[in-house]
Every structure is written in C-alpha cells, then in structure tokens.
Amino acid sequence: LSNVRAAVLEAFGRPLALRELPRPALGAGEALVRIAASGVCGSDVHMAGGADPRVRLPLVLGHESVGVIEETAGQVRSRDGRELRPGDAVAWDRGVYCGSCAHCAAGREHLCPSRRTYGIHYGGSTPPQLAGGYATHIVLGEGTRIFRLPEGARPAELVSCACSGATAAHSVEAAAVAAGELAVVLGAGPLGLWTIALLAEAGARVVAIGRRERRLELAREFGAAHVFDEAATSAAERREAMLEISGGLGADVVIDTTSSLEAAREGLAIARRGGRYVNSGAAVPVGEMPLRLYEDLVQRDISLRGVWVSGSAHFAKALAFALARAAALGKMVTHRFPLERANEALEAAARDRSAVKVVLEP
Ligand SMILES: [Zn+2]
Ligand SMILES: [Zn+2]
C-alpha cells in the first residue's frame, strides 16, 4: 500500500507544507480514494492567501479531483446505486449536503446551509484531514455523491467538471438560455470556457469577452462565434460591436464569470432591454457597485441573477458533457505538476499568463 502524503496549507500566504500522514482508519460508509488528478482552482489561490472567509487551518486544498478507490468500509454506493469496489475509477460532487433541509427538499441543495465542500470546509479540527485533493489520497465520507467513471476516462481532463463545469452548468440553467439567443460570456478562464461550451451546446449564439491569447483561442474552439480581447478593445467599442451583432438590441443574456466590478458594469450595459445578467464569478467578497435603480434596472426591465456554486445534478451534467468531449475540454489543461511541486502549481495558476487549467497529478 502506498504512503499517504498531502500538501497542507498551514498558514495563509505561506507555501504549502508537504506532510506524510498516517493511513486513515475508515468509518462505515467511507471510501479511501487514491487521487489520480486534482485541479488547481482560482479560488485555491484566494484561499491560500487568506481571502476566503470559509477556510479554517490547517487545510488540504483541492475541490476538484478524480481517482481510484483503494479501500472501502461497509457499503459505498455510487450516485446511481451501484456498489463501489477497490479499483473503480471515480469522480465526485465536491459538495456534501444534509439532504433534509428545506433547500435540499426543494431540489436546491446547493443552498443547503450544511453544505460542506472537500478542500474548503474540512480544515481546522474537523477530522478527517484527508479531505482535499492536494494529496495522494482522500477519504470520501458518507453522503458523498460518487460517480463511477467508464474505462479509459482521462483524469486530468475531467477534474474541471467538479467546480467550473458544474458551476457553468448551473449558470446556463439559471440563465434559461433558449436556442438562437445572443449570449455574452465575460471572462475566458475555466469557468468562462465551460460556460461558452455549454451555451453553444444549448444552441445560443455566443460572444466571448476575455483576455490572454490561449484562452481566447479556446473560446473560439468551444463555440464562441465572436471573441473580443479585453486588452485590445475598449468597453465602448465592444458595446458598439454588440449592438451591431444583435441588430441594435443588445445581448439577450450576459453570463459574467469574473469577479470584476468593471466587467459587471459592462455586462449590465450590454444586456438588451428585458435581458438577463447572471453572475457566477464573484467567489470572494469584492465590494460594492453602484446601480441606478431606475436607469439601469427598472426602465430596462433587467433580471439580475446570482449563481452560487452547484448541486449534484449540475456536476452530473458537466461530467456527461466532458466524457463525451474529453479531448476537446482536455485542451484547457496547460500545466501538470506532481504533488511535491504543489506550490509551483499554485504559483502557475496565480501568475502564469499561459495557464488555463493547472493540474496536480499526485
Ligand atoms: Zn473551484
Ligand atoms: Zn440541506
């Protein structure tokens, strides 16, 4: 049996510490998974820096992973009810829900006040410590929605389903996009790219606004008919172009995957009268933006919608989409690091301009 190691966040703003940990004793209903790949999410960078109010230290980061079951205690079943056994390749919803609150009962489990997320909430004194993806192993507790992967699934190409994929699926559902609608996506990171791909699948005409060459190339590849480089065009020029594309109306729907107040202002301005503005990108507190109730909202009949994380159905949707198009989505993976180089992986996600999706392969 292999050793158990984890890159542990012990102090905010400090490098992760590589620790050897005892092999955990499993409780009934738990599974020990050997991690094959874990994504580095933009929010990991925020968490490592201390910007996320949910985090308690010490913490093993990583909320998007794929792996192989090494051991189970008692019966562990997949989301569709099949018994899971050692050797099964699996992915799982990063969120765990109570299943009985009003939100869970109403099918809005992402709002469950007891929702806990691997790699985010299981820090501090909460056992087990092996509850994040920056490790060789993770313990999946009872109530985790586990999905068995088909033969030949490629882990690194699937990790983004758990966070950006599921959140994008939730956003597109929340935006209620109809075929033929003009949809503008702000931001072309993994969340933006996933949103573009799912909007294109839904039959929308997609416009992408983002930066960095590699990301804009992928935006085109994933189905954006028009792509604007933020760095090379002004907001006024983009608004002009949007009016032209839409025959003078503006966008039917804007999905903002950024946490930028400037982008939010632009998004509101390019939505048509009667249009929708949806934000899925503000993952940490970013401050206030002024809104003129009459001019910006009421007179223009604008719907404002926030999208908070995702539920298991969104994860299932993203996973099915990715399994059908793994090669295409795999192009997002620009960097791969072993666990020992987790700090370099975080650094690349934070600062390397060529990075789209950074993956740890413990
Ligand atoms: Zn994430
Ligand atoms: Zn609940």
Short mmCIF file of N, CA, C and O in Angstrom, two decimals, residues 8 13 17 47 79-80 91 118 124-125 136 141 150 171-172 220 234 240 250 278 326 346:
data_model
loop_
_atom_site.label_atom_id
_atom_site.label_comp_id
_atom_site.label_asym_id
_atom_site.label_seq_id
_atom_site.Cartn_x
_atom_site.Cartn_y
_atom_site.Cartn_z
N VAL A 8 -0.11 20.62 2.68
CA VAL A 8 -1.05 21.18 3.65
C VAL A 8 -0.88 22.70 3.76
O VAL A 8 0.25 23.20 3.88
N GLY A 13 -0.78 32.68 3.08
CA GLY A 13 0.30 33.43 2.46
C GLY A 13 1.66 32.76 2.54
O GLY A 13 2.66 33.33 2.13
N ALA A 17 2.92 22.94 3.00
CA ALA A 17 3.94 22.05 3.58
C ALA A 17 3.63 20.61 3.20
O ALA A 17 2.50 20.15 3.37
N MET A 47 -7.85 31.16 -1.39
CA MET A 47 -7.85 30.51 -0.07
C MET A 47 -6.47 30.47 0.54
O MET A 47 -6.29 30.73 1.72
N ARG A 79 -23.67 7.28 -7.11
CA ARG A 79 -24.87 8.09 -7.18
C ARG A 79 -26.04 7.31 -7.78
O ARG A 79 -27.18 7.49 -7.38
N ASP A 80 -25.73 6.42 -8.72
CA ASP A 80 -26.80 5.64 -9.35
C ASP A 80 -27.02 4.28 -8.66
O ASP A 80 -27.63 3.38 -9.23
N ALA A 91 -15.26 9.94 -9.79
CA ALA A 91 -15.23 11.38 -9.57
C ALA A 91 -16.39 11.66 -8.62
O ALA A 91 -17.26 10.79 -8.44
N TYR A 118 -15.31 19.49 -0.06
CA TYR A 118 -13.95 18.95 0.04
C TYR A 118 -12.96 20.02 -0.37
O TYR A 118 -13.19 20.77 -1.32
N GLY A 124 -9.08 22.79 9.86
CA GLY A 124 -9.09 23.01 11.30
C GLY A 124 -9.15 21.71 12.07
O GLY A 124 -8.50 20.74 11.71
N SER A 125 -9.99 21.67 13.09
CA SER A 125 -10.02 20.50 13.96
C SER A 125 -10.94 19.42 13.40
O SER A 125 -11.08 18.36 13.98
N THR A 136 -2.12 12.50 -1.92
CA THR A 136 -2.14 11.22 -2.64
C THR A 136 -3.48 10.52 -2.45
O THR A 136 -3.89 9.72 -3.28
N GLY A 141 -16.52 10.76 2.60
CA GLY A 141 -17.43 10.40 3.69
C GLY A 141 -18.78 9.94 3.19
O GLY A 141 -19.11 10.09 2.00
N PRO A 150 -16.23 5.60 -16.69
CA PRO A 150 -16.04 4.50 -17.64
C PRO A 150 -14.56 4.19 -17.85
O PRO A 150 -13.70 5.02 -17.56
N SER A 171 -25.10 27.83 -14.10
CA SER A 171 -25.29 29.18 -14.65
C SER A 171 -26.17 29.15 -15.90
O SER A 171 -27.06 29.99 -16.06
N VAL A 172 -25.87 28.20 -16.78
CA VAL A 172 -26.62 28.13 -18.03
C VAL A 172 -28.08 27.75 -17.74
O VAL A 172 -29.01 28.29 -18.35
N ARG A 220 -13.00 30.37 -28.92
CA ARG A 220 -13.44 30.15 -30.30
C ARG A 220 -13.69 28.67 -30.54
O ARG A 220 -14.71 28.28 -31.09
N SER A 234 -11.88 48.60 -26.35
CA SER A 234 -12.44 49.32 -25.21
C SER A 234 -13.86 48.85 -24.96
O SER A 234 -14.49 48.25 -25.84
N GLU A 240 -20.54 48.80 -28.92
CA GLU A 240 -20.90 49.14 -30.31
C GLU A 240 -21.01 47.85 -31.14
O GLU A 240 -22.00 47.64 -31.85
N GLY A 250 -28.85 44.56 -28.21
CA GLY A 250 -28.02 44.17 -27.07
C GLY A 250 -28.17 42.68 -26.82
O GLY A 250 -28.92 41.98 -27.51
N VAL A 278 -26.34 37.52 -15.35
CA VAL A 278 -26.12 36.44 -14.39
C VAL A 278 -24.66 36.47 -13.95
O VAL A 278 -23.77 36.51 -14.80
N ALA A 326 -14.09 14.69 -24.07
CA ALA A 326 -12.90 14.81 -23.22
C ALA A 326 -11.72 15.43 -23.97
O ALA A 326 -11.01 16.27 -23.43
N LEU A 346 0.31 26.17 -7.69
CA LEU A 346 -0.47 27.33 -7.23
C LEU A 346 0.06 28.62 -7.86
O LEU A 346 -0.71 29.49 -8.27
#
